[in-house]
Amino acid sequence: MLDDRKLSVLRAIVEDFVSTNEPVGSKALTDRHNLGVSPATIRNDMAVLEEQGYIAQPHTSAGRVPTDKGYRLFVDRLSTIKPLSPAERRAIETFLSGAYDLDDVVGRTVKLLAQLTRQVAVVQYPSLTRSAVRHVELVPVAESRLLLVLITDTGRVEQRVIEAPGDISAESVGHLRALLNTCLDGLGLGEVPTAVADLPDKVGPDERPVAAAVLSVLLETLVERHEEKIVFAGAANLAAVDFSQSLREVLGALEEQVVLMRLLGETGDSSTVTVRIGTENPEMGFRSTSVVAADYGVGDLTLARLGVLGPTRMDYPSTMGAVRAVARYVGQILAGS
């Protein structure tokens, strides 16, 4: 374990390297930070930090840079996450509150995160499996065609076209719509198949073919893997960053939805911001990056995750503060929708 003085030296090295992108020497630490010890003592502390793998010497200069292990200790020992300014909080609230549906919420969120952090922002759509039915709508669009609209309590809107066997009367559509909403309102989507199993028996013989077609499309909608839908923005922010691996590898990994799912990690405690640094990331293409992520949801219900990806040389306190704040606002927006 490092004593408080060596932790202070490590903290100063991380902060200086993040702000300057230049290896940090003992003289710079003495000039910029009030560490209360002599340059010789700082050099001794840096030697111990290097020996234990927290910092490294990139070339023959006197300067040192943090390693993944050093960044990890820095993050683990953070006393505070930098809060957003009142102006930033107002801007987030104003920008997100203008969203009119879930796609707009996700689109605004990913752009906002990229702008706030100057990193690549990644947002996972809420999983349908964690949602409940708020409303089902059936809309005639042709003599033998219906539009099924499934609206969930998390803001998801799923639309499917149904080809019905024969013409459909407005009365039949209204009857089916009423039956669906009566038996499904408030049910978790995992409960829907059981709840609608006997629905054809509740309609007359003339309506059963249409009811069967509606149920078939509804159940197909529920089994699709929507929880794997992820969007990202801000890839251009990586252009000004030096990576130990090629930028092409990072951008290639970003294109893979399954990789992005693993990148964000599993959902957990919604109050916690998680940080994966460098080699802690499971995907080889992201071994020169860090990922800061958080859950978002409605009340105690976790719906999905969002976060940012950038170089290991990132401003962790500010980035963690931005990710946490945006996750909270997204949850509030969904709860109010």
Short mmCIF file of C-alpha atoms in Angstrom, two decimals:
data_model
loop_
_atom_site.label_atom_id
_atom_site.label_comp_id
_atom_site.label_asym_id
_atom_site.label_seq_id
_atom_site.Cartn_x
_atom_site.Cartn_y
_atom_site.Cartn_z
CA MET A 1 0.00 0.00 0.00
CA LEU A 2 1.18 3.51 -0.79
CA ASP A 3 1.29 6.15 1.93
CA ASP A 4 -0.61 9.43 1.59
CA ARG A 5 2.42 11.34 0.29
CA LYS A 6 3.06 8.93 -2.57
CA LEU A 7 -0.66 8.95 -3.39
CA SER A 8 -0.47 12.75 -3.60
CA VAL A 9 2.50 12.50 -5.96
CA LEU A 10 0.63 9.98 -8.14
CA ARG A 11 -2.45 12.19 -8.16
CA ALA A 12 -0.34 15.18 -9.24
CA ILE A 13 1.31 13.16 -12.03
CA VAL A 14 -2.08 12.02 -13.36
CA GLU A 15 -3.55 15.52 -13.26
CA ASP A 16 -0.53 17.08 -14.98
CA PHE A 17 -0.29 14.41 -17.67
CA VAL A 18 -4.02 14.66 -18.42
CA SER A 19 -3.80 18.45 -18.79
CA THR A 20 -0.48 18.66 -20.71
CA ASN A 21 -0.06 15.29 -22.48
CA GLU A 22 3.64 15.58 -21.58
CA PRO A 23 5.65 13.24 -19.33
CA VAL A 24 5.84 14.73 -15.84
CA GLY A 25 9.16 15.31 -14.04
CA SER A 26 9.93 16.04 -10.41
CA LYS A 27 10.73 19.70 -11.15
CA ALA A 28 7.32 20.22 -12.74
CA LEU A 29 5.64 18.64 -9.73
CA THR A 30 7.57 20.93 -7.37
CA ASP A 31 6.68 24.02 -9.42
CA ARG A 32 2.99 23.23 -9.94
CA HIS A 33 1.96 21.53 -6.72
CA ASN A 34 2.37 22.32 -3.07
CA LEU A 35 3.42 18.84 -1.99
CA GLY A 36 5.35 20.10 1.05
CA VAL A 37 8.50 18.06 0.38
CA SER A 38 11.80 18.58 -1.42
CA PRO A 39 12.41 17.67 -5.09
CA ALA A 40 14.72 14.89 -3.90
CA THR A 41 11.91 13.35 -1.85
CA ILE A 42 9.57 13.60 -4.83
CA ARG A 43 12.17 11.85 -7.01
CA ASN A 44 12.41 9.05 -4.43
CA ASP A 45 8.62 8.73 -4.33
CA MET A 46 8.48 8.61 -8.14
CA ALA A 47 11.09 5.84 -8.11
CA VAL A 48 8.89 3.80 -5.75
CA LEU A 49 5.79 4.47 -7.89
CA GLU A 50 7.68 3.33 -10.98
CA GLU A 51 9.03 0.24 -9.28
CA GLN A 52 5.50 -0.75 -8.21
CA GLY A 53 4.11 -0.20 -11.72
CA TYR A 54 1.99 2.93 -11.15
CA ILE A 55 4.01 5.15 -13.51
CA ALA A 56 6.41 4.48 -16.37
CA GLN A 57 9.14 6.27 -18.30
CA PRO A 58 8.09 6.42 -21.97
CA HIS A 59 11.59 7.36 -23.18
CA THR A 60 14.89 8.58 -21.83
CA SER A 61 13.58 11.93 -20.58
CA ALA A 62 13.18 12.56 -16.86
CA GLY A 63 9.40 12.57 -17.12
CA ARG A 64 6.97 9.81 -16.17
CA VAL A 65 3.43 8.94 -17.28
CA PRO A 66 0.71 7.00 -15.45
CA THR A 67 0.16 3.34 -16.31
CA ASP A 68 -3.24 1.62 -16.38
CA LYS A 69 -2.50 0.52 -12.81
CA GLY A 70 -1.77 4.11 -11.84
CA TYR A 71 -4.99 5.41 -13.38
CA ARG A 72 -6.92 2.64 -11.59
CA LEU A 73 -5.55 3.65 -8.20
CA PHE A 74 -6.21 7.30 -8.99
CA VAL A 75 -9.87 6.55 -9.85
CA ASP A 76 -10.36 4.23 -6.86
CA ARG A 77 -9.02 6.88 -4.48
CA LEU A 78 -11.03 9.78 -5.92
CA SER A 79 -12.54 11.62 -2.97
CA THR A 80 -15.12 13.43 -5.10
CA ILE A 81 -16.56 13.29 -8.60
CA LYS A 82 -16.50 16.74 -10.11
CA PRO A 83 -20.06 18.13 -10.10
CA LEU A 84 -21.48 19.90 -13.12
CA SER A 85 -21.91 23.65 -12.94
CA PRO A 86 -25.44 25.07 -12.54
CA ALA A 87 -25.27 26.27 -16.16
CA GLU A 88 -24.34 22.77 -17.37
CA ARG A 89 -27.16 21.20 -15.37
CA ARG A 90 -29.69 23.67 -16.79
CA ALA A 91 -28.42 23.01 -20.31
CA ILE A 92 -28.79 19.23 -19.86
CA GLU A 93 -32.29 19.53 -18.44
CA THR A 94 -33.42 21.91 -21.19
CA PHE A 95 -31.92 19.84 -23.99
CA LEU A 96 -33.30 16.48 -22.82
CA SER A 97 -36.72 17.73 -21.73
CA GLY A 98 -37.46 18.77 -25.31
CA ALA A 99 -37.44 15.14 -26.51
CA TYR A 100 -40.76 13.87 -27.85
CA ASP A 101 -40.20 10.08 -27.86
CA LEU A 102 -37.66 7.47 -26.83
CA ASP A 103 -35.68 7.63 -30.07
CA ASP A 104 -35.36 11.38 -29.58
CA VAL A 105 -34.33 10.91 -25.93
CA VAL A 106 -31.58 8.46 -26.92
CA GLY A 107 -30.45 10.61 -29.85
CA ARG A 108 -30.24 13.75 -27.74
CA THR A 109 -28.50 11.89 -24.91
CA VAL A 110 -25.71 10.49 -27.06
CA LYS A 111 -25.04 13.87 -28.68
CA LEU A 112 -25.10 15.64 -25.32
CA LEU A 113 -22.66 13.20 -23.70
CA ALA A 114 -20.24 13.52 -26.61
CA GLN A 115 -20.34 17.32 -26.38
CA LEU A 116 -19.97 17.43 -22.58
CA THR A 117 -17.04 15.02 -22.38
CA ARG A 118 -15.42 15.44 -25.82
CA GLN A 119 -15.29 11.64 -25.98
CA VAL A 120 -17.25 8.96 -27.84
CA ALA A 121 -20.67 8.61 -26.20
CA VAL A 122 -22.48 5.24 -26.17
CA VAL A 123 -26.14 4.75 -25.17
CA GLN A 124 -28.00 1.46 -24.90
CA TYR A 125 -31.73 1.44 -25.63
CA PRO A 126 -33.98 0.28 -22.77
CA SER A 127 -34.63 -3.42 -23.04
CA LEU A 128 -38.19 -4.42 -23.85
CA THR A 129 -37.82 -7.28 -21.39
CA ARG A 130 -37.64 -4.77 -18.53
CA SER A 131 -40.72 -2.85 -19.70
CA ALA A 132 -44.47 -3.07 -19.14
CA VAL A 133 -47.35 -2.38 -21.51
CA ARG A 134 -48.80 1.11 -21.32
CA HIS A 135 -51.05 0.97 -24.38
CA VAL A 136 -51.71 -1.05 -27.53
CA GLU A 137 -53.10 0.68 -30.59
CA LEU A 138 -54.51 -0.89 -33.76
CA VAL A 139 -54.84 1.44 -36.75
CA PRO A 140 -56.41 0.40 -40.08
CA VAL A 141 -54.13 1.46 -42.95
CA ALA A 142 -55.85 -0.48 -45.75
CA GLU A 143 -58.80 -2.83 -46.22
CA SER A 144 -56.78 -5.85 -45.05
CA ARG A 145 -53.85 -4.21 -43.31
CA LEU A 146 -53.40 -2.95 -39.75
CA LEU A 147 -50.68 -1.03 -37.96
CA LEU A 148 -49.91 -2.44 -34.50
CA VAL A 149 -48.40 0.12 -32.09
CA LEU A 150 -47.05 -1.13 -28.75
CA ILE A 151 -46.22 1.60 -26.21
CA THR A 152 -44.32 0.70 -23.04
CA ASP A 153 -43.93 2.44 -19.70
CA THR A 154 -40.27 3.13 -20.55
CA GLY A 155 -41.11 5.15 -23.62
CA ARG A 156 -40.51 2.46 -26.22
CA VAL A 157 -42.80 2.61 -29.23
CA GLU A 158 -42.80 -0.49 -31.43
CA GLN A 159 -44.72 -0.42 -34.72
CA ARG A 160 -45.49 -3.40 -36.95
CA VAL A 161 -47.68 -3.84 -40.05
CA ILE A 162 -50.14 -6.75 -39.94
CA GLU A 163 -51.44 -8.39 -43.10
CA ALA A 164 -54.90 -9.63 -42.17
CA PRO A 165 -56.71 -12.54 -43.87
CA GLY A 166 -59.49 -10.57 -45.54
CA ASP A 167 -61.15 -7.22 -45.01
CA ILE A 168 -61.40 -5.80 -41.49
CA SER A 169 -64.32 -3.80 -40.19
CA ALA A 170 -63.82 -0.75 -37.97
CA GLU A 171 -66.00 -2.46 -35.37
CA SER A 172 -63.72 -5.53 -35.26
CA VAL A 173 -60.63 -3.34 -34.93
CA GLY A 174 -62.19 -1.43 -32.05
CA HIS A 175 -63.21 -4.66 -30.30
CA LEU A 176 -59.72 -6.17 -30.61
CA ARG A 177 -58.08 -2.95 -29.44
CA ALA A 178 -60.29 -2.83 -26.34
CA LEU A 179 -59.64 -6.50 -25.52
CA LEU A 180 -55.87 -6.11 -25.87
CA ASN A 181 -55.70 -3.08 -23.62
CA THR A 182 -57.99 -4.64 -21.00
CA CYS A 183 -55.86 -7.75 -20.60
CA LEU A 184 -52.39 -6.22 -21.16
CA ASP A 185 -52.39 -2.81 -19.48
CA GLY A 186 -49.59 -2.68 -16.88
CA LEU A 187 -48.32 -6.21 -17.54
CA GLY A 188 -44.61 -6.87 -17.86
CA LEU A 189 -43.74 -7.83 -21.42
CA GLY A 190 -42.62 -11.26 -20.25
CA GLU A 191 -46.18 -11.89 -19.02
CA VAL A 192 -47.86 -10.96 -22.31
CA PRO A 193 -47.70 -14.38 -24.09
CA THR A 194 -49.58 -16.09 -21.25
CA ALA A 195 -52.10 -13.24 -20.95
CA VAL A 196 -53.07 -13.32 -24.64
CA ALA A 197 -53.04 -17.09 -25.14
CA ASP A 198 -56.83 -17.40 -25.00
CA LEU A 199 -57.63 -14.10 -26.72
CA PRO A 200 -58.99 -15.73 -29.94
CA ASP A 201 -61.55 -17.54 -27.78
CA LYS A 202 -62.88 -14.18 -26.56
CA VAL A 203 -63.91 -13.00 -30.03
CA GLY A 204 -66.48 -14.24 -32.47
CA PRO A 205 -65.66 -16.76 -35.21
CA ASP A 206 -65.50 -14.02 -37.87
CA GLU A 207 -62.86 -12.08 -35.90
CA ARG A 208 -60.63 -15.00 -34.94
CA PRO A 209 -58.43 -15.00 -38.10
CA VAL A 210 -57.68 -11.29 -37.56
CA ALA A 211 -57.08 -11.83 -33.83
CA ALA A 212 -54.64 -14.66 -34.61
CA ALA A 213 -52.74 -12.46 -37.08
CA VAL A 214 -52.50 -9.64 -34.52
CA LEU A 215 -51.27 -12.00 -31.80
CA SER A 216 -48.68 -13.56 -34.09
CA VAL A 217 -47.12 -10.15 -34.87
CA LEU A 218 -47.36 -9.01 -31.26
CA LEU A 219 -45.50 -12.08 -29.99
CA GLU A 220 -42.84 -11.77 -32.71
CA THR A 221 -42.27 -8.19 -31.57
CA LEU A 222 -41.70 -9.30 -27.98
CA VAL A 223 -39.07 -11.92 -28.76
CA GLU A 224 -36.84 -9.64 -30.87
CA ARG A 225 -33.56 -8.73 -29.12
CA HIS A 226 -34.07 -4.99 -28.76
CA GLU A 227 -31.85 -4.87 -25.68
CA GLU A 228 -28.86 -5.14 -28.02
CA LYS A 229 -29.59 -1.89 -29.81
CA ILE A 230 -26.87 0.67 -29.08
CA VAL A 231 -26.04 4.03 -30.63
CA PHE A 232 -22.87 6.09 -30.40
CA ALA A 233 -21.73 9.58 -31.35
CA GLY A 234 -18.59 11.68 -31.20
CA ALA A 235 -16.17 9.36 -33.00
CA ALA A 236 -14.53 12.46 -34.50
CA ASN A 237 -13.37 13.36 -30.97
CA LEU A 238 -10.85 10.51 -31.20
CA ALA A 239 -9.03 12.08 -34.14
CA ALA A 240 -6.92 14.34 -31.92
CA VAL A 241 -5.91 11.54 -29.54
CA ASP A 242 -2.76 9.41 -29.64
CA PHE A 243 -3.47 5.72 -29.02
CA SER A 244 -1.02 2.97 -28.29
CA GLN A 245 -3.04 0.96 -30.81
CA SER A 246 -4.19 2.31 -34.14
CA LEU A 247 -7.27 4.49 -34.31
CA ARG A 248 -8.54 2.14 -37.02
CA GLU A 249 -8.79 -0.70 -34.45
CA VAL A 250 -10.77 1.49 -32.04
CA LEU A 251 -13.17 2.69 -34.75
CA GLY A 252 -13.61 -0.86 -36.06
CA ALA A 253 -14.55 -2.14 -32.61
CA LEU A 254 -17.05 0.71 -32.22
CA GLU A 255 -19.00 -0.57 -35.23
CA GLU A 256 -19.85 -3.88 -33.53
CA GLN A 257 -23.06 -3.82 -31.47
CA VAL A 258 -22.16 -6.96 -29.49
CA VAL A 259 -18.75 -5.48 -28.68
CA LEU A 260 -20.39 -2.28 -27.45
CA MET A 261 -22.67 -4.33 -25.19
CA ARG A 262 -19.65 -5.98 -23.58
CA LEU A 263 -17.93 -2.62 -23.42
CA LEU A 264 -20.67 -1.05 -21.29
CA GLY A 265 -20.69 -4.09 -19.01
CA GLU A 266 -23.48 -5.57 -16.94
CA THR A 267 -26.06 -3.46 -15.17
CA GLY A 268 -25.60 -3.18 -11.42
CA ASP A 269 -26.04 -0.50 -8.81
CA SER A 270 -27.68 2.49 -10.54
CA SER A 271 -25.97 4.91 -8.15
CA THR A 272 -22.49 3.75 -9.17
CA VAL A 273 -20.35 4.98 -12.03
CA THR A 274 -18.07 2.22 -13.31
CA VAL A 275 -14.69 2.79 -14.94
CA ARG A 276 -12.77 0.30 -17.08
CA ILE A 277 -9.21 1.34 -17.84
CA GLY A 278 -7.05 0.10 -20.72
CA THR A 279 -6.35 -3.60 -20.39
CA GLU A 280 -9.41 -4.04 -18.12
CA ASN A 281 -11.55 -3.82 -21.28
CA PRO A 282 -12.42 -7.26 -22.70
CA GLU A 283 -12.16 -6.23 -26.36
CA MET A 284 -8.65 -5.98 -27.85
CA GLY A 285 -9.63 -2.95 -29.92
CA PHE A 286 -10.34 -0.99 -26.73
CA ARG A 287 -7.19 -1.90 -24.76
CA SER A 288 -5.82 1.63 -25.23
CA THR A 289 -9.07 3.30 -24.08
CA SER A 290 -11.03 3.88 -20.89
CA VAL A 291 -14.78 3.49 -20.52
CA VAL A 292 -16.90 5.38 -17.99
CA ALA A 293 -20.46 4.03 -17.70
CA ALA A 294 -23.58 4.21 -15.53
CA ASP A 295 -27.04 2.67 -15.40
CA TYR A 296 -30.16 4.68 -16.08
CA GLY A 297 -33.74 3.82 -15.26
CA VAL A 298 -37.07 4.76 -13.75
CA GLY A 299 -37.26 4.68 -9.95
CA ASP A 300 -35.67 1.43 -8.76
CA LEU A 301 -35.97 -0.17 -12.22
CA THR A 302 -32.70 -0.23 -14.18
CA LEU A 303 -33.42 -0.09 -17.91
CA ALA A 304 -30.05 0.11 -19.65
CA ARG A 305 -26.60 1.73 -19.58
CA LEU A 306 -24.85 4.70 -21.10
CA GLY A 307 -21.29 5.93 -21.03
CA VAL A 308 -18.32 7.35 -22.86
CA LEU A 309 -15.14 5.95 -24.36
CA GLY A 310 -11.90 7.85 -24.70
CA PRO A 311 -8.15 7.63 -24.16
CA THR A 312 -6.82 6.43 -20.81
CA ARG A 313 -5.47 9.97 -20.50
CA MET A 314 -8.88 11.45 -19.71
CA ASP A 315 -10.20 13.81 -17.06
CA TYR A 316 -11.80 11.11 -14.92
CA PRO A 317 -13.46 13.32 -12.24
CA SER A 318 -15.21 15.50 -14.85
CA THR A 319 -16.12 12.60 -17.13
CA MET A 320 -17.56 10.56 -14.28
CA GLY A 321 -19.56 13.57 -13.11
CA ALA A 322 -21.01 14.15 -16.59
CA VAL A 323 -21.95 10.48 -17.10
CA ARG A 324 -23.62 10.26 -13.69
CA ALA A 325 -25.57 13.50 -14.20
CA VAL A 326 -26.80 12.62 -17.69
CA ALA A 327 -27.89 9.14 -16.52
CA ARG A 328 -29.96 10.73 -13.75
CA TYR A 329 -31.61 13.20 -16.12
CA VAL A 330 -32.45 10.49 -18.66
CA GLY A 331 -34.15 8.51 -15.89
CA GLN A 332 -36.15 11.57 -14.86
CA ILE A 333 -37.21 12.24 -18.45
CA LEU A 334 -38.38 8.63 -18.94
CA ALA A 335 -40.21 8.64 -15.62
CA GLY A 336 -42.06 11.79 -16.66
CA SER A 337 -42.96 10.41 -20.09
#
